[in-house]
């Protein structure tokens, strides 16, 4: 058993992960940052969620990318100049793969920069993409979206096309998403393009089912963050004492996941004690749903002008293309 005074634990206690986790669990309304879902197990679980029959967003966006990537590629390659294609949170890039292939067909001159907080994701993409897309120029970057986008700006001054797909933006509240898009605006040049995936409002049951799959992958995905905290921060969460509880509000479009403490309990994280009341929630993640007018409003609010909306055949999901205004 390691004592808390070892340099090993002192190092962990000074990590950003430790600080973010404690910040969230010591708050009046306990919460955990969803970006930490994605360790090696979390990445695999997310792939299983995407394959679930209830999880429609992936199938809808896949349909858009399979059928409309050629049009996107023509729009991106229009100016005949070379560019940087930056993807924020690509995951396994199964959908952006279609766009990369179409861009290669148009002989566009571009470098692909996938940015992901999961080092596992970046390693996997660097291993796999060169064999399925021979000749692809790419450089993976492991870290947070905006900090790594700044890095890309230091590599080259070429025009930028940013992909932010898979309803990643839905993991922010509408206010946070608008602030994030304003920050993207700051990091881009006039004329640069941003393609963002938005999940659209639809029947509430369809939405709730997508975040409560019968096989229990979403439940495991949420509980995995507690296991990650146990493994990486020497904590002692008993995951069986927490219940996955998703809710959807059709008025606001907010689908939220919580873990509910089944009993009054104490959890130790390194040398800290976190107390839970019976039925106390930990707010885990938001998956925000939008209408098309709400999306257009966000574009204008954050300094972009809407260029085109790519919809799937059911009109359940939208990949929207915006241009950065001067
Ligand atoms: C919901 S998945 C979407 C993956 C992919 N775009 C898709 O559509 O299937 C979110 C991805 O974003 C990454 N991610 C989440 N928060 C991040 C952050 N703040 N900075 C960088 N990557 C992040 C995760 O590791 C994960 O690969």
XYZ file of C-alpha atoms and ligand atoms in Angstrom:
353
model
C 0.000 0.000 0.000
C 1.425 3.372 -0.983
C 1.420 6.132 1.596
C -0.102 9.444 0.536
C 3.193 11.202 1.020
C 4.934 9.328 -1.822
C 6.038 11.425 -4.810
C 3.870 9.024 -6.902
C 0.666 10.300 -5.296
C 1.882 13.839 -4.916
C 2.283 13.827 -8.724
C -1.264 12.566 -9.201
C -2.670 15.141 -6.804
C -1.159 17.956 -8.824
C -2.635 16.646 -12.095
C -5.342 18.599 -13.906
C -7.466 15.429 -13.900
C -7.344 15.231 -10.072
C -8.160 18.937 -9.696
C -11.076 18.778 -12.166
C -12.521 15.683 -10.491
C -12.293 17.150 -6.983
C -13.695 20.472 -8.156
C -16.720 18.669 -9.555
C -17.306 16.360 -6.595
C -16.820 19.057 -3.947
C -19.309 21.400 -5.624
C -22.754 21.892 -4.094
C -24.318 20.130 -7.095
C -21.857 17.336 -7.819
C -20.738 16.979 -11.438
C -17.950 15.373 -13.476
C -16.457 16.681 -16.762
C -17.590 14.415 -19.592
C -14.344 14.900 -21.519
C -12.817 12.376 -19.061
C -15.135 9.592 -20.289
C -12.604 8.805 -22.983
C -9.850 6.521 -21.727
C -9.093 3.265 -23.572
C -12.169 1.508 -22.093
C -14.333 4.619 -22.611
C -13.317 4.795 -26.296
C -14.343 1.142 -26.783
C -17.625 1.630 -24.930
C -18.430 4.670 -27.072
C -17.902 2.543 -30.196
C -20.361 -0.009 -28.750
C -22.876 2.772 -28.016
C -22.596 3.972 -31.613
C -23.411 0.457 -32.847
C -26.562 0.168 -30.663
C -29.942 0.078 -32.458
C -31.227 2.903 -30.217
C -28.292 5.238 -30.914
C -29.589 6.896 -34.110
C -27.192 9.948 -34.291
C -24.287 7.893 -35.656
C -26.405 6.206 -38.357
C -27.931 9.557 -39.401
C -24.577 11.315 -39.651
C -23.044 8.286 -41.362
C -25.764 8.532 -44.025
C -24.937 12.237 -44.513
C -21.231 11.498 -44.864
C -21.712 8.516 -47.186
C -24.024 10.386 -49.545
C -22.959 14.023 -49.292
C -19.187 13.945 -48.709
C -18.532 14.442 -52.426
C -20.497 17.716 -52.335
C -18.678 18.793 -49.146
C -15.310 17.999 -50.747
C -16.172 20.107 -53.809
C -17.166 23.028 -51.566
C -13.948 22.712 -49.514
C -11.655 22.440 -52.538
C -13.407 25.324 -54.352
C -10.699 27.925 -53.832
C -8.000 25.748 -55.351
C -5.627 26.641 -52.521
C -4.096 24.177 -50.090
C -5.647 24.052 -46.614
C -5.481 22.464 -43.162
C -8.349 20.142 -42.260
C -8.608 20.159 -38.462
C -10.950 17.658 -36.797
C -11.951 18.316 -33.178
C -12.668 15.036 -31.313
C -12.554 12.610 -34.279
C -13.008 9.405 -32.238
C -12.422 6.555 -34.667
C -13.099 8.928 -37.623
C -15.375 6.362 -39.313
C -17.598 9.162 -40.615
C -14.974 11.751 -41.521
C -13.167 8.936 -43.380
C -15.667 9.367 -46.249
C -14.860 13.057 -46.507
C -11.107 12.401 -46.403
C -11.495 9.888 -49.233
C -13.550 12.327 -51.350
C -11.014 15.097 -50.752
C -8.275 12.769 -51.957
C -10.331 12.041 -55.108
C -10.630 15.771 -55.882
C -6.846 15.952 -55.494
C -7.248 18.700 -52.910
C -3.954 19.656 -51.250
C -4.537 19.420 -47.516
C -3.080 18.190 -44.245
C -5.379 16.447 -41.774
C -4.940 17.376 -38.096
C -7.130 15.229 -35.793
C -7.211 16.668 -32.238
C -8.374 14.401 -29.424
C -8.052 14.340 -25.646
C -7.665 10.549 -25.817
C -4.078 9.568 -26.678
C -5.484 6.141 -27.501
C -7.634 7.697 -30.268
C -4.705 9.593 -31.787
C -2.442 6.506 -31.721
C -5.178 4.408 -33.315
C -5.794 6.960 -36.124
C -2.078 7.319 -36.847
C -1.869 3.519 -37.131
C -4.972 2.957 -39.248
C -5.582 5.915 -41.570
C -2.368 5.741 -43.642
C -3.198 2.176 -44.737
C -6.824 2.888 -45.718
C -6.121 6.335 -47.204
C -2.670 5.999 -48.812
C -0.897 9.308 -49.324
C -2.923 11.123 -46.608
C -0.833 13.841 -44.998
C -1.726 13.862 -41.328
C -0.472 14.854 -37.911
C -2.421 13.811 -34.836
C -2.512 16.075 -31.777
C -3.334 14.823 -28.291
C -4.966 17.425 -26.024
C -7.827 19.833 -25.546
C -9.648 21.266 -28.602
C -8.747 24.949 -28.469
C -5.254 24.599 -27.026
C -4.325 22.194 -29.851
C -6.003 24.348 -32.518
C -3.651 27.129 -31.410
C -0.783 24.677 -32.000
C -1.972 24.004 -35.555
C -2.019 27.771 -36.169
C 1.675 27.872 -35.247
C 2.447 25.106 -37.810
C 0.936 26.897 -40.817
C -0.973 29.987 -41.859
C -3.014 28.106 -44.471
C -6.771 28.466 -44.589
C -8.504 26.221 -42.095
C -11.485 23.923 -42.407
C -12.564 22.689 -38.981
C -14.725 19.575 -38.457
C -16.629 19.266 -35.192
C -18.861 16.284 -35.798
C -20.783 13.542 -34.007
C -22.850 15.987 -31.932
C -19.729 16.800 -29.909
C -21.142 20.316 -29.622
C -24.182 18.783 -27.899
C -21.963 18.006 -24.908
C -22.081 21.731 -24.095
C -25.090 23.785 -22.991
C -26.296 26.221 -25.711
C -24.580 29.065 -23.790
C -21.296 27.139 -23.523
C -21.556 26.150 -27.197
C -21.990 29.788 -28.258
C -18.960 30.822 -26.172
C -16.980 27.912 -27.664
C -17.921 28.933 -31.230
C -16.900 32.533 -30.432
C -13.530 31.183 -29.276
C -13.247 29.198 -32.509
C -14.014 32.455 -34.350
C -11.061 34.059 -32.515
C -8.740 31.210 -33.563
C -9.778 31.300 -37.255
C -9.339 33.752 -40.124
C -12.108 35.392 -42.207
C -13.295 32.894 -44.831
C -12.280 29.778 -42.859
C -14.966 27.091 -42.654
C -16.512 25.163 -39.747
C -18.591 21.992 -40.227
C -20.486 21.064 -37.053
C -22.802 18.138 -36.292
C -26.024 19.000 -34.428
C -28.571 16.460 -33.255
C -32.076 17.822 -33.930
C -35.148 17.869 -31.669
C -37.467 14.934 -32.375
C -39.857 12.647 -30.457
C -38.675 12.677 -26.815
C -38.892 8.865 -26.529
C -36.452 8.347 -29.433
C -33.996 10.684 -27.750
C -34.253 9.188 -24.272
C -33.898 5.628 -25.624
C -30.684 6.613 -27.421
C -29.123 7.470 -24.030
C -30.505 4.417 -22.246
C -29.702 1.503 -24.555
C -31.063 -1.888 -23.545
C -27.640 -3.545 -23.652
C -26.432 -1.105 -20.965
C -23.409 0.327 -22.823
C -24.338 3.937 -21.951
C -24.706 2.930 -18.318
C -21.255 1.280 -18.402
C -19.815 4.324 -20.211
C -20.925 6.579 -17.342
C -19.808 4.174 -14.603
C -16.461 3.754 -16.353
C -15.519 7.286 -15.335
C -15.850 6.257 -11.671
C -13.647 3.209 -12.420
C -11.133 5.497 -14.141
C -11.036 7.717 -11.027
C -10.484 4.583 -8.906
C -7.617 3.422 -11.153
C -5.882 6.723 -11.780
C -6.502 8.604 -8.536
C -6.497 5.788 -5.961
C -10.205 6.222 -5.200
C -12.647 3.624 -3.888
C -15.966 4.200 -5.695
C -18.196 1.109 -5.393
C -19.783 1.432 -8.851
C -22.611 -0.962 -7.896
C -23.826 1.724 -5.512
C -24.481 4.201 -8.378
C -27.377 4.068 -10.848
C -27.411 5.482 -14.392
C -30.321 7.954 -14.787
C -30.861 9.837 -18.085
C -33.607 12.482 -18.537
C -34.791 14.502 -21.544
C -36.638 17.815 -21.451
C -38.422 18.355 -24.786
C -38.904 22.062 -24.029
C -35.233 22.962 -23.639
C -33.842 20.099 -25.759
C -31.458 19.103 -22.943
C -30.835 15.385 -22.502
C -28.850 14.941 -19.279
C -27.210 11.878 -17.719
C -26.819 11.490 -13.977
C -25.380 8.849 -11.683
C -27.522 8.507 -8.559
C -25.995 7.347 -5.297
C -28.145 4.388 -4.191
C -27.178 4.829 -0.526
C -25.592 7.352 1.844
C -21.888 6.639 1.424
C -18.344 7.984 1.641
C -15.846 7.754 -1.184
C -12.108 8.355 -0.750
C -10.078 9.995 -3.478
C -6.424 9.973 -2.430
C -6.549 11.818 0.930
C -9.984 13.424 0.401
C -13.371 12.141 1.526
C -16.490 12.805 -0.580
C -19.841 12.230 1.131
C -22.975 11.253 -0.778
C -26.556 11.368 0.512
C -28.911 8.582 -0.498
C -30.307 9.460 -3.986
C -27.836 12.298 -4.488
C -27.053 12.851 -8.213
C -23.747 13.387 -10.000
C -24.413 15.314 -13.216
C -22.351 13.532 -15.878
C -23.155 14.860 -19.344
C -25.490 16.951 -21.463
C -26.484 15.976 -25.010
C -28.261 19.082 -26.256
C -30.803 18.900 -29.119
C -31.536 21.843 -31.436
C -33.945 23.151 -34.069
C -32.540 24.520 -37.342
C -33.485 28.148 -36.431
C -31.686 27.760 -33.068
C -28.562 26.585 -34.926
C -28.706 29.533 -37.327
C -29.063 31.893 -34.374
C -25.924 30.401 -32.801
C -23.979 30.929 -36.043
C -24.824 34.639 -36.159
C -24.232 35.082 -32.405
C -20.742 33.636 -32.681
C -19.527 35.462 -35.784
C -20.182 32.905 -38.526
C -22.473 33.001 -41.535
C -24.406 29.824 -42.420
C -23.362 28.436 -45.825
C -25.116 25.082 -46.170
C -27.039 22.501 -44.110
C -26.543 18.803 -44.824
C -29.463 16.701 -43.514
C -30.074 12.949 -43.369
C -33.195 11.532 -45.077
C -35.213 11.511 -41.781
C -34.112 15.090 -40.964
C -32.985 13.947 -37.514
C -29.411 15.211 -37.711
C -27.683 18.177 -39.357
C -24.086 18.833 -40.342
C -23.992 22.590 -40.811
C -21.323 24.477 -42.717
C -20.527 27.989 -41.481
C -18.020 30.531 -42.718
C -16.069 32.733 -40.352
C -17.154 36.335 -40.856
C -14.577 39.182 -40.813
C -18.782 11.862 -28.743
S -17.197 11.342 -29.330
C -17.414 11.737 -31.043
C -16.431 11.064 -31.939
C -16.596 11.322 -33.431
N -16.523 12.734 -33.770
C -17.871 10.726 -33.941
O -18.676 11.460 -34.465
O -18.056 9.520 -33.847
C -16.220 12.629 -28.673
C -14.732 12.613 -29.034
O -14.178 13.874 -28.642
C -13.059 13.683 -27.777
N -13.100 14.796 -26.806
C -14.060 15.062 -25.883
N -13.802 16.209 -25.228
C -12.637 16.689 -25.743
C -11.852 17.867 -25.504
N -12.226 18.776 -24.599
N -10.728 18.061 -26.239
C -10.338 17.138 -27.175
N -11.051 15.993 -27.451
C -12.180 15.781 -26.757
C -13.257 12.313 -27.161
O -12.051 11.706 -26.760
C -13.943 11.546 -28.307
O -13.021 10.943 -29.181
